[in-house]
Amino acid sequence: MIETKTITWFPACLVKDMPENGGACVRYGDSQIALFHFTRRNEWYATQNECPHRRQMALSRGMIGTSGDVPKVACPFHKKTFSLATGECLSGDECSLKTYPVKVENGWVYIGIDDEDE
Amino acid sequence: MKLVVIGNGMVSYKFCEKLRAADPDRKFELVVFGEESRPAYDRVHLSSWFEGRAADDLLMADMEWYSANGITLHLSESISYVDPLNKTVSTHRGEQTSYDQLIIATGSSAFIPSVPGIEKEGVFIYRTIEDLEMISSWARRSRKAAVIGGGLLGLEAAKAMLDLGIEKTYVVEFAPRLMPRQIDQPGSFLLQSKLEALGLEIHTSKNTTAITGEREVDGLSFSDGSAISIDMLVISAGIKPRDELAKAAGLATGQRGGIVVNNQMQTSDPDIYAIGECALHEGMIYGLIAPGYEMADVLVKNLVAKMDGEEKLFSAPASFTGFDMSTKLKLIGVDVASFGDPFISGNGIKVIQYEDAIKGVYKRINLSADGKQLLGGILVGDATQYNMLLQTCKNKLVLPADPCDLILGARGGAEQSAAGLAGLPEDAMICSCENVSKAGICNAVTQQQCESIDAIKKCTKAGTGCGGCVPMIKDLLQYTMQSQGRYIRNIICEHFDYSRQEMFDLVKIHSLKSYDEVLDRFGKGDGCEICKPVVSSILASLWNEMILKKGNSTAQDSNDRFLANIQKGGTYSVVPRIPGGEITPDKLIVIGQIAKDFSLYTKITGGQRIDMFGAHLNDLPEIWGRLIAAGFESGHAYGKALRTVKSCVGSTWCRFGLHDSVSYAIRIEERYRGLRAPHKIKSAVSGCIRECAEAQSKDFGIIATEKGWNLYVCGNGGSKPQHALLLAQDLDSETCIKYIDRFLMFYIKTADPLTRTATWLNKMEGGIDYLRNVVVNDSLGMAEQWEMEMQVLVDSYACEWKEAIENPEIRKRFSHFINAPEEKDPTVKFEQLRDQKKAQEWK
């Protein structure tokens, strides 16, 4: 069966407002999305802002980096790390992050929300 | 096949986990009944509940785990009847469930001695989280408590009394000494004196004859005619296997309790099994967690083999054949360990005993008559050699020429321990909780490319149970990598092939000023949460520039990035500097007013200042703006930097004071404020030898003498307290500061990341004598340069919060939502506590 998903792109912020090589939290309705600009790699990522370990709204404030070639974020609370690309926990836990697609157009950063997220 | 498990404790949980791992297709239907309201929790670490760990933190797994693994878990439902003929169990509500195979994992209950008065209010047992809740609420109005039982659990309970702030705690033991089953008399006496020094009052050889009091307990009387008065009593005098169901169902049970099982954990009914503390194996009840896990493992293997049928028919069934009861634990901060046969004697057995009454260490090893084999032993006060001794004993390793080396250690140095590891057989059990052998760990290193403890934990699960084997795993990791020619340098992380000390010199020589420059020049890849704070700290120690500038803000540790400590719930704490702990009434009022306006929780810290908790990220700039306007500055409580210089009131008021300790503390704190280092630095100044400022527990501490100041260094509180050592005596104020300059610069340049001065000194070859030579006698010829460099740092100090609020680019980062900068995080919730608020518990 082929599933079709409609992706809604919503404008999150201006590129120039984002910190370099770090994250910021974006409000989308009642939910919070952590947006990351990995300037060194010229990459953008978005994940849920809540760390699933202790359910704290903090991932956007975490340090980012790489493990091998996997881009990752470390939660400020207990330094659990998660892949920015897949959301998988890299610290041996079973929990994982929801990730969102990101695109940049005309100086704006857009985060893609599929209809299941609505 | 339908399995029903009665009981949901740690062993029951482990059984479920192992079964599902061995049965991915879920051929087994699994139904579990637990009588408590919570799913299985970590009873081994129960006393950590009193240290503030929430009940949910203790859970082995949450409800979702059970449902995700297709396990039906009934909580608050106890089984009242087992019918082996019809193969059903009935709950206390009378509901029946059928089974194909039944597993009894009912554990044990507290053994309650029959002493008159046992039913009085204020008498508790120490077994479940509910017990702890009742104990803790009763403790609020109690000043004196007694614990009956001086064994393992009893001492755990006594620790809980200390944690609850009970003023006077008695431990009452029937036997002539504490922990009679684990350690011998000299060890026991040493343990007792250590515990007494911690404030416990210990009574041995005491037979309690009555618990006195009207409705509530008010005392204990003993057979020797003596008595004590108490407000509460905790009974922890041993365990009693819960075998009532088995007995009623006609299964064989032991005379003194326990469900009789064979090596396959099978009871006298072939379709019923028992595991954990309720099982009686070869006349033995195992009250430790590791054997319980082992039983769960044996049972899983046999059930799976039974299910798979023919193909496995010819292989021998998995067997439980008894378990090594060697154990190492920390009782109220005192290491206690025993292994092999701790008490063996006679038949020419040779015993080596070592006792150091000053350090409070007792060690005993038992050797075979020919002196060639280690048979067992006891360690009290220092159990660092436990793992190696246990392995030597279990695997009958060849002993060193002088067996004393086994316990006196260090004299043979590193070669000794490596030789020990090489001598371990491949199947030597390293992690008994998860059943991982030496080969398992070495293979993880050689074949799975694990190069860190975390990687090994993830790959093999070793070290994830009680954690006692982690030091051994670390040694094995190093040893295996070395033997493969994989050079282990003390490097920072995968992005920098340098030690911190090398990085420090490189950054300095090349005058690099930002994390990206350093990474481009000397690193590879894109950095991570390990190297970023290390490099940022080096940059700050070298140049003392505002840490959030030059693109360095996201290379800071997350607390440094927001110049505040993140707290539970995602809010921050605010700690202004209060040098020497001296503050004017006006400034106190300012703090009070700010805390009121922003509704912050206030608390006096251990470092003589005031911490305000619960500040929203968005409010930080405004709070700091008001603090700075009132003359405060950053306290750097969020940084690896100088924290506080505590002081006693000194000669200005105190009738004993020799010098003005407050003025000197203020001078020192203002000199080194904002100084970033490999780890936090704490200091204190005492005005006389009564030492009210506790200077000897600090990284550097100063105590007034008749002639000047004594300077102590490398002390530490925290999890491993260590007294500071005297570096120099009777110094004048200027020389004392010079020495501190040199000491701090030496530390900043050479310590590994996140290493406190105490650990740094412990690793230093030559120890305090070498350090004294460097600092006082200038043996490296660096003194003048270090003093100069320190002066540069002192002169370039600026309050980073002041800069942060004045710089609009930096200031705008202090908002929660980038697309709604005015809005605070709506998920932040507080709970009421006494007259203030506290963070909402972890969800």
mmCIF file of N, CA, C and O in Angstrom, chain B residues 345-373:
data_model
loop_
_atom_site.group_PDB
_atom_site.id
_atom_site.type_symbol
_atom_site.label_atom_id
_atom_site.label_comp_id
_atom_site.label_asym_id
_atom_site.label_seq_id
_atom_site.Cartn_x
_atom_site.Cartn_y
_atom_site.Cartn_z
ATOM 1 N N SER B 345 39.244 -21.257 57.982
ATOM 2 C CA SER B 345 40.421 -21.309 58.845
ATOM 3 C C SER B 345 40.746 -22.768 59.126
ATOM 4 O O SER B 345 40.038 -23.673 58.670
ATOM 5 N N GLY B 346 41.825 -23.048 59.853
ATOM 6 C CA GLY B 346 42.209 -24.425 60.156
ATOM 7 C C GLY B 346 42.896 -25.085 58.976
ATOM 8 O O GLY B 346 43.042 -24.477 57.905
ATOM 9 N N ASN B 347 43.304 -26.334 59.146
ATOM 10 C CA ASN B 347 43.920 -27.102 58.065
ATOM 11 C C ASN B 347 45.112 -26.397 57.423
ATOM 12 O O ASN B 347 45.324 -26.470 56.214
ATOM 13 N N GLY B 348 45.829 -25.659 58.204
ATOM 14 C CA GLY B 348 47.014 -24.993 57.663
ATOM 15 C C GLY B 348 46.705 -23.763 56.826
ATOM 16 O O GLY B 348 47.598 -23.169 56.225
ATOM 17 N N ILE B 349 45.400 -23.387 56.744
ATOM 18 C CA ILE B 349 45.023 -22.188 55.990
ATOM 19 C C ILE B 349 45.822 -20.992 56.524
ATOM 20 O O ILE B 349 45.935 -20.796 57.732
ATOM 21 N N LYS B 350 46.380 -20.205 55.606
ATOM 22 C CA LYS B 350 47.166 -19.051 56.025
ATOM 23 C C LYS B 350 46.352 -17.780 55.820
ATOM 24 O O LYS B 350 45.745 -17.584 54.770
ATOM 25 N N VAL B 351 46.342 -16.960 56.843
ATOM 26 C CA VAL B 351 45.545 -15.731 56.776
ATOM 27 C C VAL B 351 46.482 -14.532 56.860
ATOM 28 O O VAL B 351 47.363 -14.489 57.715
ATOM 29 N N ILE B 352 46.298 -13.587 55.930
ATOM 30 C CA ILE B 352 47.050 -12.334 56.027
ATOM 31 C C ILE B 352 46.047 -11.242 56.395
ATOM 32 O O ILE B 352 45.016 -11.077 55.726
ATOM 33 N N GLN B 353 46.320 -10.532 57.483
ATOM 34 C CA GLN B 353 45.414 -9.471 57.893
ATOM 35 C C GLN B 353 46.158 -8.149 57.897
ATOM 36 O O GLN B 353 47.329 -8.095 58.280
ATOM 37 N N TYR B 354 45.481 -7.114 57.481
ATOM 38 C CA TYR B 354 46.095 -5.801 57.463
ATOM 39 C C TYR B 354 45.087 -4.837 58.054
ATOM 40 O O TYR B 354 43.928 -4.807 57.647
ATOM 41 N N GLU B 355 45.513 -4.078 59.054
ATOM 42 C CA GLU B 355 44.572 -3.130 59.642
ATOM 43 C C GLU B 355 45.258 -1.794 59.819
ATOM 44 O O GLU B 355 46.381 -1.715 60.311
ATOM 45 N N ASP B 356 44.586 -0.740 59.332
ATOM 46 C CA ASP B 356 45.124 0.602 59.497
ATOM 47 C C ASP B 356 44.058 1.397 60.236
ATOM 48 O O ASP B 356 43.075 1.848 59.642
ATOM 49 N N ALA B 357 44.255 1.539 61.549
ATOM 50 C CA ALA B 357 43.218 2.167 62.362
ATOM 51 C C ALA B 357 43.097 3.649 62.047
ATOM 52 O O ALA B 357 42.054 4.265 62.292
ATOM 53 N N ILE B 358 44.152 4.232 61.495
ATOM 54 C CA ILE B 358 44.090 5.668 61.192
ATOM 55 C C ILE B 358 43.227 5.919 59.968
ATOM 56 O O ILE B 358 42.297 6.713 59.987
ATOM 57 N N LYS B 359 43.516 5.188 58.908
ATOM 58 C CA LYS B 359 42.709 5.365 57.697
ATOM 59 C C LYS B 359 41.386 4.630 57.799
ATOM 60 O O LYS B 359 40.486 4.848 56.993
ATOM 61 N N GLY B 360 41.268 3.724 58.767
ATOM 62 C CA GLY B 360 40.031 2.963 58.878
ATOM 63 C C GLY B 360 39.916 1.933 57.777
ATOM 64 O O GLY B 360 38.923 1.877 57.061
ATOM 65 N N VAL B 361 40.967 1.136 57.599
ATOM 66 C CA VAL B 361 40.947 0.116 56.564
ATOM 67 C C VAL B 361 41.274 -1.236 57.192
ATOM 68 O O VAL B 361 42.195 -1.331 58.007
ATOM 69 N N TYR B 362 40.498 -2.242 56.837
ATOM 70 C CA TYR B 362 40.803 -3.597 57.273
ATOM 71 C C TYR B 362 40.737 -4.506 56.060
ATOM 72 O O TYR B 362 39.794 -4.428 55.270
ATOM 73 N N LYS B 363 41.776 -5.332 55.900
ATOM 74 C CA LYS B 363 41.784 -6.277 54.785
ATOM 75 C C LYS B 363 42.245 -7.627 55.287
ATOM 76 O O LYS B 363 43.131 -7.701 56.135
ATOM 77 N N ARG B 364 41.628 -8.665 54.759
ATOM 78 C CA ARG B 364 42.033 -10.008 55.144
ATOM 79 C C ARG B 364 41.978 -10.884 53.915
ATOM 80 O O ARG B 364 41.013 -10.821 53.147
ATOM 81 N N ILE B 365 43.015 -11.667 53.693
ATOM 82 C CA ILE B 365 42.936 -12.684 52.643
ATOM 83 C C ILE B 365 43.293 -14.039 53.231
ATOM 84 O O ILE B 365 44.145 -14.136 54.113
ATOM 85 N N ASN B 366 42.604 -15.063 52.735
ATOM 86 C CA ASN B 366 42.836 -16.426 53.197
ATOM 87 C C ASN B 366 43.513 -17.205 52.086
ATOM 88 O O ASN B 366 43.011 -17.261 50.962
ATOM 89 N N LEU B 367 44.689 -17.811 52.409
ATOM 90 C CA LEU B 367 45.432 -18.536 51.397
ATOM 91 C C LEU B 367 45.446 -20.021 51.735
ATOM 92 O O LEU B 367 45.371 -20.397 52.919
ATOM 93 N N SER B 368 45.589 -20.857 50.704
ATOM 94 C CA SER B 368 45.680 -22.295 50.931
ATOM 95 C C SER B 368 46.968 -22.600 51.707
ATOM 96 O O SER B 368 47.861 -21.758 51.784
ATOM 97 N N ALA B 369 47.054 -23.808 52.253
ATOM 98 C CA ALA B 369 48.169 -24.156 53.128
ATOM 99 C C ALA B 369 49.515 -23.943 52.442
ATOM 100 O O ALA B 369 50.484 -23.508 53.068
ATOM 101 N N ASP B 370 49.561 -24.212 51.113
ATOM 102 C CA ASP B 370 50.833 -24.025 50.413
ATOM 103 C C ASP B 370 51.047 -22.569 49.997
ATOM 104 O O ASP B 370 52.040 -22.233 49.360
ATOM 105 N N GLY B 371 50.117 -21.712 50.348
ATOM 106 C CA GLY B 371 50.264 -20.287 50.054
ATOM 107 C C GLY B 371 50.097 -19.944 48.580
ATOM 108 O O GLY B 371 50.380 -18.838 48.148
ATOM 109 N N LYS B 372 49.581 -20.891 47.771
ATOM 110 C CA LYS B 372 49.554 -20.662 46.317
ATOM 111 C C LYS B 372 48.182 -20.265 45.792
ATOM 112 O O LYS B 372 48.040 -19.879 44.643
ATOM 113 N N GLN B 373 47.169 -20.401 46.639
ATOM 114 C CA GLN B 373 45.835 -20.118 46.109
ATOM 115 C C GLN B 373 45.050 -19.217 47.054
ATOM 116 O O GLN B 373 45.098 -19.393 48.270
#
